[in-house]
Structure formats: C-alpha cells, structure tokens
Coordinates of C-alpha atoms in Angstrom, one line a residue:
X1 CA 24.8 -8.3 7.6
X2 CA 24.4 -4.7 6.6
X3 CA 27.1 -5.0 3.9
X4 CA 25.4 -8.0 2.4
X5 CA 22.0 -6.2 2.4
X6 CA 23.6 -3.3 0.6
X7 CA 25.1 -5.7 -2.0
X8 CA 21.8 -7.4 -2.5
X9 CA 20.2 -4.0 -2.9
X10 CA 16.6 -5.2 -2.5
X11 CA 13.9 -3.9 -0.2
X12 CA 14.9 -6.1 2.7
X13 CA 17.4 -8.8 3.4
X14 CA 16.3 -11.2 6.2
X15 CA 18.6 -13.2 8.4
X16 CA 17.2 -16.3 10.2
X17 CA 19.3 -17.4 13.2
X18 CA 19.2 -20.6 15.3
X19 CA 18.7 -19.7 18.9
X20 CA 20.5 -22.7 20.4
X21 CA 23.4 -24.8 18.9
X22 CA 21.2 -27.9 18.8
X23 CA 18.4 -26.1 16.9
X24 CA 17.8 -27.2 13.3
X25 CA 16.3 -25.2 10.4
X26 CA 14.7 -28.5 9.3
X27 CA 12.8 -29.3 12.6
X28 CA 12.9 -26.4 15.1
X29 CA 9.9 -24.0 15.4
X30 CA 11.6 -20.9 17.0
X31 CA 14.3 -18.8 15.5
X32 CA 15.8 -15.3 15.6
X33 CA 15.1 -13.0 12.7
X34 CA 16.5 -9.6 11.7
X35 CA 15.8 -7.4 8.7
X36 CA 18.0 -5.0 6.8
X37 CA 17.3 -2.5 4.0
X38 CA 20.3 -1.5 1.8
X39 CA 21.0 1.3 4.2
X40 CA 19.8 0.3 7.7
X41 CA 18.2 -2.3 10.0
X42 CA 14.5 -1.9 10.5
X43 CA 12.3 -2.9 13.4
X44 CA 9.6 -4.7 11.4
X45 CA 9.2 -6.1 7.9
X46 CA 6.2 -8.2 7.0
X47 CA 7.0 -9.6 3.6
X48 CA 10.5 -10.6 4.6
X49 CA 9.0 -12.4 7.6
X50 CA 6.6 -14.2 5.3
X51 CA 9.5 -15.1 3.0
X52 CA 11.6 -16.4 5.9
X53 CA 8.8 -18.7 7.0
X54 CA 8.3 -19.8 3.4
X55 CA 12.0 -20.7 3.1
X56 CA 11.7 -22.9 6.2
X57 CA 8.4 -24.4 5.1
X58 CA 9.2 -25.0 1.4
X59 CA 13.0 -25.2 1.2
X60 CA 14.1 -27.0 4.3
X61 CA 10.8 -28.9 4.5
X62 CA 10.3 -27.9 8.1
X63 CA 7.1 -29.7 9.1
X64 CA 6.0 -27.2 11.8
X65 CA 2.5 -25.8 11.4
X66 CA 3.7 -22.5 13.0
X67 CA 7.1 -20.9 13.5
X68 CA 7.9 -18.2 16.0
X69 CA 10.5 -15.5 15.2
X70 CA 12.1 -13.5 18.0
X71 CA 12.6 -10.0 16.5
X72 CA 13.0 -6.3 17.4
X73 CA 9.2 -6.1 17.4
X74 CA 8.9 -9.0 19.8
X75 CA 7.9 -12.6 19.0
X76 CA 6.1 -13.0 15.7
X77 CA 4.2 -16.2 14.9
X78 CA 3.8 -17.3 11.3
X79 CA 1.4 -20.1 10.4
X80 CA 0.5 -22.2 7.4
X81 CA -3.1 -21.6 6.3
X82 CA -3.7 -23.7 3.1
X83 CA -2.0 -22.0 0.2
X84 CA -1.3 -18.9 2.4
X85 CA 1.3 -18.0 5.0
X86 CA -0.3 -16.0 7.8
X87 CA 1.7 -13.6 10.0
X88 CA 0.7 -12.5 13.5
X89 CA 1.9 -8.9 13.7
X90 CA 1.5 -5.9 16.1
X91 CA -1.4 -3.6 15.0
X92 CA -0.1 -0.1 14.5
X93 CA -2.8 2.6 14.9
X94 CA -2.7 5.8 13.0
X95 CA -3.7 9.3 14.0
X96 CA -4.7 12.4 12.1
X97 CA -1.5 14.0 10.7
X98 CA -0.7 17.2 12.4
X99 CA 2.8 17.8 11.1
X100 CA 4.3 19.8 8.3
X101 CA 3.9 17.2 5.5
X102 CA 1.9 19.2 2.9
X103 CA 4.7 19.6 0.4
X104 CA 5.6 15.9 0.7
X105 CA 2.0 14.9 0.2
X106 CA 1.8 17.0 -3.0
X107 CA 5.0 15.4 -4.4
X108 CA 3.9 11.8 -3.7
X109 CA 0.4 12.2 -5.1
X110 CA 1.4 14.4 -8.1
X111 CA -1.3 16.9 -7.0
X112 CA -4.2 14.4 -7.1
X113 CA -7.0 15.2 -4.7
X114 CA -6.4 13.9 -1.2
X115 CA -9.2 12.9 1.1
X116 CA -7.3 12.2 4.3
X117 CA -3.8 12.1 5.8
X118 CA -2.9 10.0 8.8
X119 CA 0.4 9.1 10.6
X120 CA 1.7 6.0 12.4
X121 CA 4.0 7.2 15.1
X122 CA 5.3 3.6 15.8
X123 CA 6.4 3.0 12.3
X124 CA 7.0 6.6 11.2
X125 CA 4.8 6.1 8.2
X126 CA 2.6 8.7 6.6
X127 CA -0.8 7.3 5.2
X128 CA -2.2 9.4 2.4
X129 CA -5.7 8.5 1.3
X130 CA -6.6 9.6 -2.2
X131 CA -10.1 10.9 -3.0
X132 CA -12.8 8.3 -3.5
X133 CA -13.5 9.8 -7.0
X134 CA -10.2 8.5 -8.4
X135 CA -9.5 5.2 -10.0
X136 CA -7.1 2.4 -9.3
X137 CA -5.4 3.1 -12.6
X138 CA -4.6 6.7 -11.4
X139 CA -2.9 5.2 -8.3
X140 CA -0.9 2.8 -10.5
X141 CA 0.1 5.6 -12.8
X142 CA 1.6 7.7 -10.0
X143 CA 5.3 8.5 -10.6
X144 CA 6.6 10.4 -7.6
X145 CA 9.9 12.2 -7.9
X146 CA 11.5 9.8 -5.4
X147 CA 14.9 11.7 -5.3
X148 CA 13.0 14.8 -4.0
X149 CA 11.1 13.1 -1.1
X150 CA 14.0 12.8 1.4
X151 CA 15.2 16.5 0.9
X152 CA 11.6 17.6 1.3
X153 CA 11.1 15.9 4.6
X154 CA 14.4 15.0 6.3
X155 CA 13.7 15.3 10.1
X156 CA 13.4 11.6 10.7
X157 CA 9.8 11.8 11.7
X158 CA 8.6 10.2 8.4
X159 CA 10.4 7.2 7.0
X160 CA 7.8 5.9 4.5
X161 CA 4.6 7.0 2.7
X162 CA 1.6 4.7 2.0
X163 CA -0.7 6.1 -0.7
X164 CA -4.0 4.3 -0.5
X165 CA -7.6 4.5 -1.7
X166 CA -10.9 2.8 -1.0
X167 CA -11.8 -0.1 -3.4
X168 CA -15.0 -0.2 -5.3
X169 CA -16.2 -1.9 -8.5
X170 CA -16.7 1.5 -10.1
X171 CA -13.1 2.7 -9.6
X172 CA -11.7 -0.6 -10.9
X173 CA -10.3 -2.0 -7.6
X174 CA -11.0 -5.7 -8.5
X175 CA -8.9 -8.8 -8.8
X176 CA -8.9 -11.0 -11.9
X177 CA -12.0 -12.9 -10.6
X178 CA -14.0 -9.7 -10.2
X179 CA -13.7 -9.7 -6.4
X180 CA -13.6 -6.1 -5.1
X181 CA -10.6 -5.1 -2.9
X182 CA -11.5 -3.2 0.3
X183 CA -8.5 -1.0 -0.3
X184 CA -5.5 -0.7 -2.5
X185 CA -2.1 1.0 -1.9
X186 CA 1.4 1.7 -2.9
X187 CA 4.4 2.3 -0.5
X188 CA 7.5 4.5 -1.0
X189 CA 10.4 4.6 1.4
X190 CA 13.5 6.2 0.0
X191 CA 14.5 7.2 3.5
X192 CA 15.3 3.5 4.0
X193 CA 16.9 3.0 0.6
X194 CA 13.7 1.6 -0.8
X195 CA 12.3 3.7 -3.7
X196 CA 9.1 1.6 -3.9
X197 CA 8.4 -1.6 -2.0
X198 CA 6.5 -4.3 -4.0
X199 CA 4.4 -5.6 -1.1
X200 CA 4.8 -4.4 2.4
X201 CA 3.5 -6.3 5.4
X202 CA 4.4 -3.7 8.0
X203 CA 2.5 -1.0 6.0
X204 CA -0.6 -3.2 6.2
X205 CA -0.4 -3.2 10.0
X206 CA -1.3 0.5 9.9
X207 CA -3.4 0.4 6.7
X208 CA -5.4 -2.4 8.3
X209 CA -6.0 -0.3 11.4
X210 CA -7.1 2.8 9.4
X211 CA -9.4 1.0 6.9
X212 CA -10.9 -1.2 9.6
X213 CA -12.1 1.9 11.3
X214 CA -13.3 3.6 8.1
X215 CA -15.1 0.6 6.7
X216 CA -16.4 -0.9 10.0
X217 CA -15.1 -4.4 9.3
X218 CA -12.2 -6.5 10.7
X219 CA -11.4 -8.7 7.7
X220 CA -10.1 -6.8 4.7
X221 CA -9.0 -7.8 1.2
X222 CA -6.2 -5.6 -0.1
X223 CA -3.9 -5.1 -3.1
X224 CA -0.6 -3.4 -3.1
X225 CA -0.4 -2.3 -6.7
X226 CA 3.3 -1.8 -7.4
X227 CA 4.6 -3.1 -10.7
X228 CA 5.0 -6.5 -9.1
X229 CA 2.1 -6.2 -6.7
X230 CA 0.4 -8.7 -4.5
X231 CA -2.9 -9.5 -2.8
X232 CA -3.1 -9.5 1.0
X233 CA -5.7 -10.6 3.5
X234 CA -5.7 -8.4 6.7
X235 CA -7.6 -9.4 9.8
X236 CA -7.7 -6.9 12.6
X237 CA -8.1 -8.5 16.0
X238 CA -9.4 -7.2 19.3
X239 CA -6.1 -7.9 21.2
X240 CA -4.0 -5.2 19.5
X241 CA -2.7 -7.6 16.9
X242 CA -3.3 -8.1 13.2
X243 CA -3.1 -11.2 10.9
X244 CA -1.5 -10.5 7.5
X245 CA -1.7 -13.3 5.0
X246 CA -0.3 -13.8 1.6
X247 CA 1.1 -16.3 -0.8
X248 CA 4.9 -17.0 -1.3
X249 CA 6.8 -18.5 -4.1
X250 CA 10.4 -19.6 -4.0
X251 CA 12.1 -18.4 -7.2
X252 CA 15.8 -18.8 -6.6
X253 CA 18.2 -20.7 -4.4
X254 CA 21.9 -20.1 -4.0
X255 CA 25.0 -19.7 -2.0
X256 CA 26.6 -16.4 -0.8
X257 CA 30.4 -16.4 -0.6
X258 CA 31.8 -14.1 2.0

C-alpha cells in the first residue's frame, strides 16, 4: 500500500477494505479505511475519508445514507447531506504553543505579523494565526521555502503547519456570492511528503476547535485557499466531535495493475 501511495505521489491515497468476505462495496455500510501519504501512513485524513465515501456513494451507487469507516482514529461516520458529504470526526483541541518553533513560524509566514500560535498535540500540527490587519490575498501569496521547513524543525513534534486568519468583508475573505468566511487557511506538511495540501479535513478538526473558541460560535464557514482550494462547513459539537462537510466530485476512474 505504501509503494502504491508513493507511486501516486498525491497528498493521501486511501484504501477501502471489506470487513467480511460477504460484504459488498455496492450495498454494505461499514468498511475498513487506511490512509497513506507518499512517505508514511497517517492516523487521520479528512478529505480522503470524504473522497472514499463519495466513491461508494457516486461510483458504486451504494444507497446507504451513512457509511462507517473503521480507522486508526476509531469509527468515522460519513453521511449524505444534500449536495454535501459530512464527516463525523474527533475534535482536536489546541493549546498555546510553548515550544521552540519561532524560526519555523518565520519561514512559513515570510515574516508577516503573527497574532497567535497554537499547537495540536494529538495531530502534531502547529496553528499559526496571522494578524487581523492582513488580507486573504496576502495569505494566498505566501510562498514558504518548503525544503527548509523539515531541517528547521526535525524533532518529530511538528508534522504540519496550518496558517490561518480571521475572515472579514474588509480583508476580502468572501466567497463568490459575497458570503464572509469565518476563517481561511492553508496547510503545509513536507514532514509527511506533502508540500501543500489542497483541502485538509484533519486540519479543520483543530482549526474548528480554535476558531470556535475565538469567535464564540459552533458552526463555521471556512475556506482552504490553496491553488485548488475548497469551502468547508465545520460544526463543533458538545460531545468532543466535529462535523466537517464539503462537496466531492469524481474526476477520474481507472485500474491499477500490480
């Protein structure tokens, strides 16, 4: 599985597995699921979970309203919600960063003013909040020297960096219909062989926790503004879980010969 993921060379390659010989991709509603980056297996990947459910819903025409995946992060339930696919994921709380990450933060942000730095110990992700005075375009324009990030911080404590900012109409954080995003972000993880991830479900499990506390609201509208990008709805629940919903489109089908 790791060799195939390395050959695919995309952020994550997901593998759906039947749990029992009699199970069917077309009709069953519970499967095993594992995720691999080009270099290693990871304990949680939101967008590959969404894509796996979409493949079952849209390609095999599985009629189930919800599908449960047994994963390294426990059972994950994915539901159809109109045009959206909604994932039930563990909420990953963040804490004020106390480690020696100053040089890494400077590299990732290109020296832009930073308002806050938090850390998710469960996911080993650093959350860097840019100053509220900056614009969405400045976040989009960031070009971190990705080859320098791993040598700068190679202890294994940090495996990914979320750069985020509060959304307002004034700083340009709006969708094409003029609706303001609560927050926007980008995510870099060269430690996992991922220079920049287009849209990252797992990152939103800690971004949702952080911004819910900051903004005092549980339902959040977000944008990951990579070059591909994507809109995400995040709902922080009271039971230590978070719903992350987005749209999925099947763009290619094929066969891998081993």
